[in-house]
Amino acid sequence: MKTLDVPLNILYSPTGPTMPALVDLGVRRISLGSLLYRRALGAAVETAALIRAGRSVEGPAPTYGEVQALVRPGSQRPDTFGRPW
């Protein structure tokens, strides 16, 4: 079978095809599952380990205002700390 008559839903994997490749294949819905939670947890653990080791924390972090904008109904939501979706 080369085509499907129903929408194809996929669980995204960082080691799998890219988003554009999945779209080209006809995927209609790409789920992230627990990926965002696991990435956030990894970042939290890494940050705590750096601070405990007396090292500086590098990389972007949202401001309090940006965090509030993410949860404020009707607000302009940034994708990654200040850049629009």
PDB file of N, CA, C and O in Angstrom:
ATOM      1  N   MET A   1       0.853  -1.180   0.000  1.00  0.00           N
ATOM      2  CA  MET A   1       0.000   0.000   0.000  1.00  0.00           C
ATOM      3  C   MET A   1       0.893   1.236   0.000  1.00  0.00           C
ATOM      4  O   MET A   1       1.725   1.404   0.869  1.00  0.00           O
ATOM      5  N   LYS A   2       0.699   2.125  -0.953  1.00  0.00           N
ATOM      6  CA  LYS A   2       1.538   3.308  -1.073  1.00  0.00           C
ATOM      7  C   LYS A   2       0.887   4.559  -0.522  1.00  0.00           C
ATOM      8  O   LYS A   2       1.568   5.536  -0.259  1.00  0.00           O
ATOM      9  N   THR A   3      -0.412   4.574  -0.332  1.00  0.00           N
ATOM     10  CA  THR A   3      -1.110   5.738   0.206  1.00  0.00           C
ATOM     11  C   THR A   3      -2.097   5.300   1.272  1.00  0.00           C
ATOM     12  O   THR A   3      -2.507   4.142   1.326  1.00  0.00           O
ATOM     13  N   LEU A   4      -2.470   6.254   2.102  1.00  0.00           N
ATOM     14  CA  LEU A   4      -3.470   6.004   3.133  1.00  0.00           C
ATOM     15  C   LEU A   4      -4.688   6.872   2.861  1.00  0.00           C
ATOM     16  O   LEU A   4      -4.555   7.987   2.362  1.00  0.00           O
ATOM     17  N   ASP A   5      -5.852   6.380   3.224  1.00  0.00           N
ATOM     18  CA  ASP A   5      -7.076   7.153   3.063  1.00  0.00           C
ATOM     19  C   ASP A   5      -7.454   7.897   4.331  1.00  0.00           C
ATOM     20  O   ASP A   5      -8.496   8.538   4.383  1.00  0.00           O
ATOM     21  N   VAL A   6      -6.625   7.796   5.358  1.00  0.00           N
ATOM     22  CA  VAL A   6      -6.892   8.454   6.639  1.00  0.00           C
ATOM     23  C   VAL A   6      -5.675   9.307   7.015  1.00  0.00           C
ATOM     24  O   VAL A   6      -4.572   9.054   6.541  1.00  0.00           O
ATOM     25  N   PRO A   7      -5.861  10.329   7.885  1.00  0.00           N
ATOM     26  CA  PRO A   7      -4.709  11.134   8.317  1.00  0.00           C
ATOM     27  C   PRO A   7      -3.703  10.270   9.072  1.00  0.00           C
ATOM     28  O   PRO A   7      -4.077   9.378   9.825  1.00  0.00           O
ATOM     29  N   LEU A   8      -2.423  10.544   8.854  1.00  0.00           N
ATOM     30  CA  LEU A   8      -1.359   9.808   9.527  1.00  0.00           C
ATOM     31  C   LEU A   8      -0.818  10.638  10.679  1.00  0.00           C
ATOM     32  O   LEU A   8      -0.426  11.782  10.499  1.00  0.00           O
ATOM     33  N   ASN A   9      -0.819  10.064  11.872  1.00  0.00           N
ATOM     34  CA  ASN A   9      -0.300  10.711  13.063  1.00  0.00           C
ATOM     35  C   ASN A   9       0.998  10.011  13.472  1.00  0.00           C
ATOM     36  O   ASN A   9       1.073   8.790  13.450  1.00  0.00           O
ATOM     37  N   ILE A  10       1.993  10.804  13.882  1.00  0.00           N
ATOM     38  CA  ILE A  10       3.315  10.265  14.218  1.00  0.00           C
ATOM     39  C   ILE A  10       3.773  10.812  15.573  1.00  0.00           C
ATOM     40  O   ILE A  10       3.533  11.970  15.889  1.00  0.00           O
ATOM     41  N   LEU A  11       4.463   9.970  16.342  1.00  0.00           N
ATOM     42  CA  LEU A  11       5.134  10.417  17.561  1.00  0.00           C
ATOM     43  C   LEU A  11       6.546  10.821  17.158  1.00  0.00           C
ATOM     44  O   LEU A  11       7.340   9.987  16.706  1.00  0.00           O
ATOM     45  N   TYR A  12       6.862  12.101  17.287  1.00  0.00           N
ATOM     46  CA  TYR A  12       8.146  12.644  16.866  1.00  0.00           C
ATOM     47  C   TYR A  12       9.281  12.065  17.710  1.00  0.00           C
ATOM     48  O   TYR A  12       9.158  11.882  18.909  1.00  0.00           O
ATOM     49  N   SER A  13      10.400  11.805  17.051  1.00  0.00           N
ATOM     50  CA  SER A  13      11.619  11.377  17.726  1.00  0.00           C
ATOM     51  C   SER A  13      12.776  12.223  17.222  1.00  0.00           C
ATOM     52  O   SER A  13      12.925  12.388  16.004  1.00  0.00           O
ATOM     53  N   PRO A  14      13.603  12.754  18.125  1.00  0.00           N
ATOM     54  CA  PRO A  14      14.755  13.543  17.694  1.00  0.00           C
ATOM     55  C   PRO A  14      15.709  12.752  16.798  1.00  0.00           C
ATOM     56  O   PRO A  14      16.466  13.329  16.033  1.00  0.00           O
ATOM     57  N   THR A  15      15.674  11.433  16.870  1.00  0.00           N
ATOM     58  CA  THR A  15      16.552  10.601  16.040  1.00  0.00           C
ATOM     59  C   THR A  15      15.876  10.151  14.750  1.00  0.00           C
ATOM     60  O   THR A  15      16.489   9.451  13.951  1.00  0.00           O
ATOM     61  N   GLY A  16      14.635  10.567  14.558  1.00  0.00           N
ATOM     62  CA  GLY A  16      13.898  10.171  13.368  1.00  0.00           C
ATOM     63  C   GLY A  16      13.918  11.245  12.304  1.00  0.00           C
ATOM     64  O   GLY A  16      14.735  12.174  12.348  1.00  0.00           O
ATOM     65  N   PRO A  17      13.019  11.148  11.345  1.00  0.00           N
ATOM     66  CA  PRO A  17      12.939  12.148  10.275  1.00  0.00           C
ATOM     67  C   PRO A  17      12.631  13.542  10.827  1.00  0.00           C
ATOM     68  O   PRO A  17      11.998  13.681  11.877  1.00  0.00           O
ATOM     69  N   THR A  18      13.063  14.554  10.094  1.00  0.00           N
ATOM     70  CA  THR A  18      12.793  15.938  10.489  1.00  0.00           C
ATOM     71  C   THR A  18      11.318  16.256  10.270  1.00  0.00           C
ATOM     72  O   THR A  18      10.604  15.540   9.567  1.00  0.00           O
ATOM     73  N   MET A  19      10.882  17.367  10.861  1.00  0.00           N
ATOM     74  CA  MET A  19       9.491  17.799  10.670  1.00  0.00           C
ATOM     75  C   MET A  19       9.179  17.997   9.191  1.00  0.00           C
ATOM     76  O   MET A  19       8.159  17.487   8.716  1.00  0.00           O
ATOM     77  N   PRO A  20      10.023  18.724   8.413  1.00  0.00           N
ATOM     78  CA  PRO A  20       9.711  18.885   6.993  1.00  0.00           C
ATOM     79  C   PRO A  20       9.617  17.545   6.248  1.00  0.00           C
ATOM     80  O   PRO A  20       8.766  17.377   5.376  1.00  0.00           O
ATOM     81  N   ALA A  21      10.471  16.598   6.607  1.00  0.00           N
ATOM     82  CA  ALA A  21      10.424  15.286   5.951  1.00  0.00           C
ATOM     83  C   ALA A  21       9.123  14.567   6.272  1.00  0.00           C
ATOM     84  O   ALA A  21       8.519  13.934   5.395  1.00  0.00           O
ATOM     85  N   LEU A  22       8.666  14.672   7.517  1.00  0.00           N
ATOM     86  CA  LEU A  22       7.400  14.040   7.895  1.00  0.00           C
ATOM     87  C   LEU A  22       6.227  14.678   7.154  1.00  0.00           C
ATOM     88  O   LEU A  22       5.329  13.980   6.682  1.00  0.00           O
ATOM     89  N   VAL A  23       6.252  16.003   7.049  1.00  0.00           N
ATOM     90  CA  VAL A  23       5.192  16.707   6.314  1.00  0.00           C
ATOM     91  C   VAL A  23       5.197  16.272   4.854  1.00  0.00           C
ATOM     92  O   VAL A  23       4.143  16.016   4.267  1.00  0.00           O
ATOM     93  N   ASP A  24       6.372  16.165   4.272  1.00  0.00           N
ATOM     94  CA  ASP A  24       6.483  15.710   2.879  1.00  0.00           C
ATOM     95  C   ASP A  24       5.924  14.300   2.692  1.00  0.00           C
ATOM     96  O   ASP A  24       5.431  13.958   1.615  1.00  0.00           O
ATOM     97  N   LEU A  25       6.007  13.492   3.738  1.00  0.00           N
ATOM     98  CA  LEU A  25       5.461  12.133   3.677  1.00  0.00           C
ATOM     99  C   LEU A  25       3.945  12.109   3.846  1.00  0.00           C
ATOM    100  O   LEU A  25       3.323  11.058   3.696  1.00  0.00           O
ATOM    101  N   GLY A  26       3.366  13.264   4.186  1.00  0.00           N
ATOM    102  CA  GLY A  26       1.913  13.336   4.344  1.00  0.00           C
ATOM    103  C   GLY A  26       1.423  13.237   5.769  1.00  0.00           C
ATOM    104  O   GLY A  26       0.223  13.089   6.009  1.00  0.00           O
ATOM    105  N   VAL A  27       2.339  13.311   6.733  1.00  0.00           N
ATOM    106  CA  VAL A  27       1.929  13.263   8.141  1.00  0.00           C
ATOM    107  C   VAL A  27       1.096  14.496   8.450  1.00  0.00           C
ATOM    108  O   VAL A  27       1.466  15.616   8.112  1.00  0.00           O
ATOM    109  N   ARG A  28      -0.065  14.303   9.083  1.00  0.00           N
ATOM    110  CA  ARG A  28      -0.976  15.403   9.396  1.00  0.00           C
ATOM    111  C   ARG A  28      -0.850  15.906  10.830  1.00  0.00           C
ATOM    112  O   ARG A  28      -1.197  17.026  11.124  1.00  0.00           O
ATOM    113  N   ARG A  29      -0.395  15.042  11.731  1.00  0.00           N
ATOM    114  CA  ARG A  29      -0.281  15.424  13.139  1.00  0.00           C
ATOM    115  C   ARG A  29       1.001  14.810  13.678  1.00  0.00           C
ATOM    116  O   ARG A  29       1.222  13.602  13.559  1.00  0.00           O
ATOM    117  N   ILE A  30       1.829  15.669  14.287  1.00  0.00           N
ATOM    118  CA  ILE A  30       3.077  15.208  14.870  1.00  0.00           C
ATOM    119  C   ILE A  30       3.011  15.464  16.368  1.00  0.00           C
ATOM    120  O   ILE A  30       2.950  16.610  16.801  1.00  0.00           O
ATOM    121  N   SER A  31       2.976  14.398  17.149  1.00  0.00           N
ATOM    122  CA  SER A  31       2.891  14.505  18.599  1.00  0.00           C
ATOM    123  C   SER A  31       4.289  14.508  19.197  1.00  0.00           C
ATOM    124  O   SER A  31       5.208  13.889  18.661  1.00  0.00           O
ATOM    125  N   LEU A  32       4.441  15.186  20.316  1.00  0.00           N
ATOM    126  CA  LEU A  32       5.732  15.246  20.987  1.00  0.00           C
ATOM    127  C   LEU A  32       5.814  14.313  22.184  1.00  0.00           C
ATOM    128  O   LEU A  32       6.889  14.109  22.734  1.00  0.00           O
ATOM    129  N   GLY A  33       4.686  13.762  22.606  1.00  0.00           N
ATOM    130  CA  GLY A  33       4.690  12.857  23.747  1.00  0.00           C
ATOM    131  C   GLY A  33       5.324  13.534  24.951  1.00  0.00           C
ATOM    132  O   GLY A  33       5.019  14.676  25.270  1.00  0.00           O
ATOM    133  N   SER A  34       6.245  12.857  25.602  1.00  0.00           N
ATOM    134  CA  SER A  34       6.894  13.397  26.802  1.00  0.00           C
ATOM    135  C   SER A  34       8.193  14.136  26.486  1.00  0.00           C
ATOM    136  O   SER A  34       8.922  14.514  27.400  1.00  0.00           O
ATOM    137  N   LEU A  35       8.488  14.361  25.200  1.00  0.00           N
ATOM    138  CA  LEU A  35       9.768  14.962  24.824  1.00  0.00           C
ATOM    139  C   LEU A  35       9.998  16.316  25.488  1.00  0.00           C
ATOM    140  O   LEU A  35      11.079  16.564  26.020  1.00  0.00           O
ATOM    141  N   LEU A  36       9.022  17.204  25.476  1.00  0.00           N
ATOM    142  CA  LEU A  36       9.221  18.528  26.080  1.00  0.00           C
ATOM    143  C   LEU A  36       9.489  18.421  27.578  1.00  0.00           C
ATOM    144  O   LEU A  36      10.363  19.112  28.109  1.00  0.00           O
ATOM    145  N   TYR A  37       8.760  17.560  28.259  1.00  0.00           N
ATOM    146  CA  TYR A  37       8.984  17.362  29.699  1.00  0.00           C
ATOM    147  C   TYR A  37      10.393  16.817  29.952  1.00  0.00           C
ATOM    148  O   TYR A  37      11.115  17.308  30.825  1.00  0.00           O
ATOM    149  N   ARG A  38      10.801  15.808  29.173  1.00  0.00           N
ATOM    150  CA  ARG A  38      12.115  15.205  29.379  1.00  0.00           C
ATOM    151  C   ARG A  38      13.232  16.189  29.080  1.00  0.00           C
ATOM    152  O   ARG A  38      14.244  16.222  29.786  1.00  0.00           O
ATOM    153  N   ARG A  39      13.070  17.020  28.042  1.00  0.00           N
ATOM    154  CA  ARG A  39      14.086  18.031  27.724  1.00  0.00           C
ATOM    155  C   ARG A  39      14.162  19.073  28.842  1.00  0.00           C
ATOM    156  O   ARG A  39      15.260  19.495  29.224  1.00  0.00           O
ATOM    157  N   ALA A  40      13.000  19.511  29.355  1.00  0.00           N
ATOM    158  CA  ALA A  40      12.991  20.493  30.438  1.00  0.00           C
ATOM    159  C   ALA A  40      13.629  19.907  31.692  1.00  0.00           C
ATOM    160  O   ALA A  40      14.414  20.584  32.379  1.00  0.00           O
ATOM    161  N   LEU A  41      13.323  18.661  31.996  1.00  0.00           N
ATOM    162  CA  LEU A  41      13.919  18.009  33.166  1.00  0.00           C
ATOM    163  C   LEU A  41      15.432  17.891  33.000  1.00  0.00           C
ATOM    164  O   LEU A  41      16.193  18.168  33.930  1.00  0.00           O
ATOM    165  N   GLY A  42      15.879  17.529  31.814  1.00  0.00           N
ATOM    166  CA  GLY A  42      17.317  17.446  31.559  1.00  0.00           C
ATOM    167  C   GLY A  42      18.000  18.789  31.738  1.00  0.00           C
ATOM    168  O   GLY A  42      19.092  18.872  32.311  1.00  0.00           O
ATOM    169  N   ALA A  43      17.358  19.859  31.256  1.00  0.00           N
ATOM    170  CA  ALA A  43      17.929  21.200  31.406  1.00  0.00           C
ATOM    171  C   ALA A  43      17.982  21.599  32.876  1.00  0.00           C
ATOM    172  O   ALA A  43      18.956  22.212  33.326  1.00  0.00           O
ATOM    173  N   ALA A  44      16.948  21.248  33.646  1.00  0.00           N
ATOM    174  CA  ALA A  44      16.924  21.579  35.071  1.00  0.00           C
ATOM    175  C   ALA A  44      18.036  20.843  35.820  1.00  0.00           C
ATOM    176  O   ALA A  44      18.748  21.435  36.642  1.00  0.00           O
ATOM    177  N   VAL A  45      18.208  19.567  35.537  1.00  0.00           N
ATOM    178  CA  VAL A  45      19.250  18.776  36.198  1.00  0.00           C
ATOM    179  C   VAL A  45      20.631  19.304  35.813  1.00  0.00           C
ATOM    180  O   VAL A  45      21.513  19.456  36.671  1.00  0.00           O
ATOM    181  N   GLU A  46      20.841  19.615  34.547  1.00  0.00           N
ATOM    182  CA  GLU A  46      22.129  20.150  34.097  1.00  0.00           C
ATOM    183  C   GLU A  46      22.427  21.490  34.759  1.00  0.00           C
ATOM    184  O   GLU A  46      23.558  21.732  35.209  1.00  0.00           O
ATOM    185  N   THR A  47      21.420  22.357  34.856  1.00  0.00           N
ATOM    186  CA  THR A  47      21.608  23.662  35.485  1.00  0.00           C
ATOM    187  C   THR A  47      21.973  23.511  36.963  1.00  0.00           C
ATOM    188  O   THR A  47      22.898  24.163  37.452  1.00  0.00           O
ATOM    189  N   ALA A  48      21.270  22.643  37.659  1.00  0.00           N
ATOM    190  CA  ALA A  48      21.567  22.415  39.078  1.00  0.00           C
ATOM    191  C   ALA A  48      22.984  21.867  39.260  1.00  0.00           C
ATOM    192  O   ALA A  48      23.703  22.277  40.175  1.00  0.00           O
ATOM    193  N   ALA A  49      23.390  20.962  38.382  1.00  0.00           N
ATOM    194  CA  ALA A  49      24.736  20.385  38.480  1.00  0.00           C
ATOM    195  C   ALA A  49      25.804  21.444  38.228  1.00  0.00           C
ATOM    196  O   ALA A  49      26.835  21.464  38.916  1.00  0.00           O
ATOM    197  N   LEU A  50      25.574  22.339  37.269  1.00  0.00           N
ATOM    198  CA  LEU A  50      26.532  23.415  36.999  1.00  0.00           C
ATOM    199  C   LEU A  50      26.671  24.345  38.210  1.00  0.00           C
ATOM    200  O   LEU A  50      27.786  24.702  38.603  1.00  0.00           O
ATOM    201  N   ILE A  51      25.538  24.722  38.779  1.00  0.00           N
ATOM    202  CA  ILE A  51      25.565  25.617  39.944  1.00  0.00           C
ATOM    203  C   ILE A  51      26.254  24.933  41.117  1.00  0.00           C
ATOM    204  O   ILE A  51      27.093  25.536  41.798  1.00  0.00           O
ATOM    205  N   ARG A  52      25.950  23.675  41.348  1.00  0.00           N
ATOM    206  CA  ARG A  52      26.566  22.933  42.455  1.00  0.00           C
ATOM    207  C   ARG A  52      28.083  22.837  42.271  1.00  0.00           C
ATOM    208  O   ARG A  52      28.842  22.902  43.243  1.00  0.00           O
ATOM    209  N   ALA A  53      28.520  22.702  41.023  1.00  0.00           N
ATOM    210  CA  ALA A  53      29.948  22.592  40.733  1.00  0.00           C
ATOM    211  C   ALA A  53      30.641  23.953  40.710  1.00  0.00           C
ATOM    212  O   ALA A  53      31.846  24.028  40.488  1.00  0.00           O
ATOM    213  N   GLY A  54      29.893  25.031  40.943  1.00  0.00           N
ATOM    214  CA  GLY A  54      30.475  26.366  40.970  1.00  0.00           C
ATOM    215  C   GLY A  54      30.730  26.939  39.589  1.00  0.00           C
ATOM    216  O   GLY A  54      31.477  27.903  39.448  1.00  0.00           O
ATOM    217  N   ARG A  55      30.109  26.361  38.588  1.00  0.00           N
ATOM    218  CA  ARG A  55      30.301  26.845  37.221  1.00  0.00           C
ATOM    219  C   ARG A  55      29.154  27.780  36.845  1.00  0.00           C
ATOM    220  O   ARG A  55      28.089  27.745  37.429  1.00  0.00           O
ATOM    221  N   SER A  56      29.384  28.612  35.841  1.00  0.00           N
ATOM    222  CA  SER A  56      28.342  29.532  35.408  1.00  0.00           C
ATOM    223  C   SER A  56      27.358  28.828  34.488  1.00  0.00           C
ATOM    224  O   SER A  56      27.707  27.882  33.783  1.00  0.00           O
ATOM    225  N   VAL A  57      26.142  29.300  34.520  1.00  0.00           N
ATOM    226  CA  VAL A  57      25.072  28.774  33.681  1.00  0.00           C
ATOM    227  C   VAL A  57      25.014  29.618  32.421  1.00  0.00           C
ATOM    228  O   VAL A  57      24.903  30.834  32.493  1.00  0.00           O
ATOM    229  N   GLU A  58      25.110  28.982  31.279  1.00  0.00           N
ATOM    230  CA  GLU A  58      25.097  29.696  30.007  1.00  0.00           C
ATOM    231  C   GLU A  58      23.854  29.332  29.216  1.00  0.00           C
ATOM    232  O   GLU A  58      23.205  28.337  29.488  1.00  0.00           O
ATOM    233  N   GLY A  59      23.566  30.135  28.218  1.00  0.00           N
ATOM    234  CA  GLY A  59      22.438  29.859  27.340  1.00  0.00           C
ATOM    235  C   GLY A  59      21.218  30.681  27.713  1.00  0.00           C
ATOM    236  O   GLY A  59      21.166  31.310  28.769  1.00  0.00           O
ATOM    237  N   PRO A  60      20.231  30.673  26.834  1.00  0.00           N
ATOM    238  CA  PRO A  60      19.047  31.503  27.047  1.00  0.00           C
ATOM    239  C   PRO A  60      18.146  30.966  28.152  1.00  0.00           C
ATOM    240  O   PRO A  60      18.078  29.758  28.371  1.00  0.00           O
ATOM    241  N   ALA A  61      17.520  31.871  28.830  1.00  0.00           N
ATOM    242  CA  ALA A  61      16.490  31.535  29.808  1.00  0.00           C
ATOM    243  C   ALA A  61      15.427  32.619  29.705  1.00  0.00           C
ATOM    244  O   ALA A  61      15.757  33.796  29.555  1.00  0.00           O
ATOM    245  N   PRO A  62      14.162  32.249  29.755  1.00  0.00           N
ATOM    246  CA  PRO A  62      13.119  33.264  29.628  1.00  0.00           C
ATOM    247  C   PRO A  62      13.101  34.196  30.841  1.00  0.00           C
ATOM    248  O   PRO A  62      13.409  33.789  31.957  1.00  0.00           O
ATOM    249  N   THR A  63      12.737  35.449  30.589  1.00  0.00           N
ATOM    250  CA  THR A  63      12.538  36.390  31.692  1.00  0.00           C
ATOM    251  C   THR A  63      11.214  36.058  32.368  1.00  0.00           C
ATOM    252  O   THR A  63      10.398  35.304  31.829  1.00  0.00           O
ATOM    253  N   TYR A  64      10.978  36.634  33.534  1.00  0.00           N
ATOM    254  CA  TYR A  64       9.699  36.421  34.203  1.00  0.00           C
ATOM    255  C   TYR A  64       8.550  36.921  33.330  1.00  0.00           C
ATOM    256  O   TYR A  64       7.498  36.302  33.252  1.00  0.00           O
ATOM    257  N   GLY A  65       8.766  38.034  32.650  1.00  0.00           N
ATOM    258  CA  GLY A  65       7.740  38.574  31.764  1.00  0.00           C
ATOM    259  C   GLY A  65       7.416  37.632  30.616  1.00  0.00           C
ATOM    260  O   GLY A  65       6.251  37.466  30.240  1.00  0.00           O
ATOM    261  N   GLU A  66       8.436  37.004  30.046  1.00  0.00           N
ATOM    262  CA  GLU A  66       8.215  36.047  28.962  1.00  0.00           C
ATOM    263  C   GLU A  66       7.462  34.812  29.452  1.00  0.00           C
ATOM    264  O   GLU A  66       6.595  34.285  28.757  1.00  0.00           O
ATOM    265  N   VAL A  67       7.776  34.367  30.654  1.00  0.00           N
ATOM    266  CA  VAL A  67       7.054  33.230  31.230  1.00  0.00           C
ATOM    267  C   VAL A  67       5.598  33.604  31.456  1.00  0.00           C
ATOM    268  O   VAL A  67       4.683  32.837  31.116  1.00  0.00           O
ATOM    269  N   GLN A  68       5.354  34.785  32.003  1.00  0.00           N
ATOM    270  CA  GLN A  68       3.979  35.233  32.216  1.00  0.00           C
ATOM    271  C   GLN A  68       3.224  35.331  30.899  1.00  0.00           C
ATOM    272  O   GLN A  68       2.050  34.988  30.822  1.00  0.00           O
ATOM    273  N   ALA A  69       3.891  35.785  29.840  1.00  0.00           N
ATOM    274  CA  ALA A  69       3.244  35.906  28.535  1.00  0.00           C
ATOM    275  C   ALA A  69       2.832  34.540  27.988  1.00  0.00           C
ATOM    276  O   ALA A  69       1.868  34.434  27.239  1.00  0.00           O
ATOM    277  N   LEU A  70       3.571  33.502  28.357  1.00  0.00           N
ATOM    278  CA  LEU A  70       3.222  32.159  27.894  1.00  0.00           C
ATOM    279  C   LEU A  70       1.927  31.653  28.503  1.00  0.00           C
ATOM    280  O   LEU A  70       1.237  30.832  27.906  1.00  0.00           O
ATOM    281  N   VAL A  71       1.596  32.107  29.690  1.00  0.00           N
ATOM    282  CA  VAL A  71       0.411  31.603  30.372  1.00  0.00           C
ATOM    283  C   VAL A  71      -0.737  32.611  30.406  1.00  0.00           C
ATOM    284  O   VAL A  71      -1.829  32.273  30.842  1.00  0.00           O
ATOM    285  N   ARG A  72      -0.501  33.821  29.931  1.00  0.00           N
ATOM    286  CA  ARG A  72      -1.530  34.850  29.910  1.00  0.00           C
ATOM    287  C   ARG A  72      -2.432  34.648  28.697  1.00  0.00           C
ATOM    288  O   ARG A  72      -1.953  34.660  27.569  1.00  0.00           O
ATOM    289  N   PRO A  73      -3.745  34.459  28.909  1.00  0.00           N
ATOM    290  CA  PRO A  73      -4.645  34.255  27.772  1.00  0.00           C
ATOM    291  C   PRO A  73      -4.591  35.432  26.791  1.00  0.00           C
ATOM    292  O   PRO A  73      -4.564  36.592  27.191  1.00  0.00           O
ATOM    293  N   GLY A  74      -4.517  35.117  25.505  1.00  0.00           N
ATOM    294  CA  GLY A  74      -4.553  36.129  24.463  1.00  0.00           C
ATOM    295  C   GLY A  74      -3.263  36.873  24.252  1.00  0.00           C
ATOM    296  O   GLY A  74      -3.199  37.813  23.471  1.00  0.00           O
ATOM    297  N   SER A  75      -2.197  36.474  24.933  1.00  0.00           N
ATOM    298  CA  SER A  75      -0.934  37.200  24.802  1.00  0.00           C
ATOM    299  C   SER A  75      -0.185  36.734  23.559  1.00  0.00           C
ATOM    300  O   SER A  75      -0.429  35.667  23.027  1.00  0.00           O
ATOM    301  N   GLN A  76       0.739  37.558  23.096  1.00  0.00           N
ATOM    302  CA  GLN A  76       1.628  37.190  21.989  1.00  0.00           C
ATOM    303  C   GLN A  76       2.650  36.223  22.543  1.00  0.00           C
ATOM    304  O   GLN A  76       3.456  36.591  23.386  1.00  0.00           O
ATOM    305  N   ARG A  77       2.621  34.990  22.108  1.00  0.00           N
ATOM    306  CA  ARG A  77       3.499  33.981  22.682  1.00  0.00           C
ATOM    307  C   ARG A  77       4.782  33.837  21.868  1.00  0.00           C
ATOM    308  O   ARG A  77       4.729  33.591  20.680  1.00  0.00           O
ATOM    309  N   PRO A  78       5.934  33.943  22.531  1.00  0.00           N
ATOM    310  CA  PRO A  78       7.198  33.724  21.814  1.00  0.00           C
ATOM    311  C   PRO A  78       7.465  32.235  21.664  1.00  0.00           C
ATOM    312  O   PRO A  78       6.982  31.438  22.451  1.00  0.00           O
ATOM    313  N   ASP A  79       8.220  31.867  20.648  1.00  0.00           N
ATOM    314  CA  ASP A  79       8.598  30.456  20.538  1.00  0.00           C
ATOM    315  C   ASP A  79       9.817  30.188  21.407  1.00  0.00           C
ATOM    316  O   ASP A  79       9.823  29.309  22.229  1.00  0.00           O
ATOM    317  N   THR A  80      10.856  30.966  21.242  1.00  0.00           N
ATOM    318  CA  THR A  80      12.062  30.773  22.035  1.00  0.00           C
ATOM    319  C   THR A  80      12.549  32.116  22.526  1.00  0.00           C
ATOM    320  O   THR A  80      13.364  32.760  21.892  1.00  0.00           O
ATOM    321  N   PHE A  81      11.996  32.562  23.618  1.00  0.00           N
ATOM    322  CA  PHE A  81      12.466  33.752  24.319  1.00  0.00           C
ATOM    323  C   PHE A  81      12.573  34.983  23.438  1.00  0.00           C
ATOM    324  O   PHE A  81      13.649  35.480  23.173  1.00  0.00           O
ATOM    325  N   GLY A  82      11.432  35.451  22.964  1.00  0.00           N
ATOM    326  CA  GLY A  82      11.393  36.712  22.272  1.00  0.00           C
ATOM    327  C   GLY A  82      11.167  36.654  20.772  1.00  0.00           C
ATOM    328  O   GLY A  82      10.825  37.646  20.175  1.00  0.00           O
ATOM    329  N   ARG A  83      11.359  35.485  20.165  1.00  0.00           N
ATOM    330  CA  ARG A  83      11.105  35.388  18.728  1.00  0.00           C
ATOM    331  C   ARG A  83       9.653  34.929  18.539  1.00  0.00           C
ATOM    332  O   ARG A  83       9.227  33.969  19.171  1.00  0.00           O
ATOM    333  N   PRO A  84       8.883  35.596  17.677  1.00  0.00           N
ATOM    334  CA  PRO A  84       7.478  35.187  17.492  1.00  0.00           C
ATOM    335  C   PRO A  84       7.369  33.790  16.878  1.00  0.00           C
ATOM    336  O   PRO A  84       8.271  33.348  16.187  1.00  0.00           O
ATOM    337  N   TRP A  85       6.258  33.124  17.140  1.00  0.00           N
ATOM    338  CA  TRP A  85       6.016  31.757  16.654  1.00  0.00           C
ATOM    339  C   TRP A  85       6.270  31.698  15.203  1.00  0.00           C
ATOM    340  O   TRP A  85       5.869  31.904  14.271  1.00  0.00           O
TER     341      TRP A  85
END
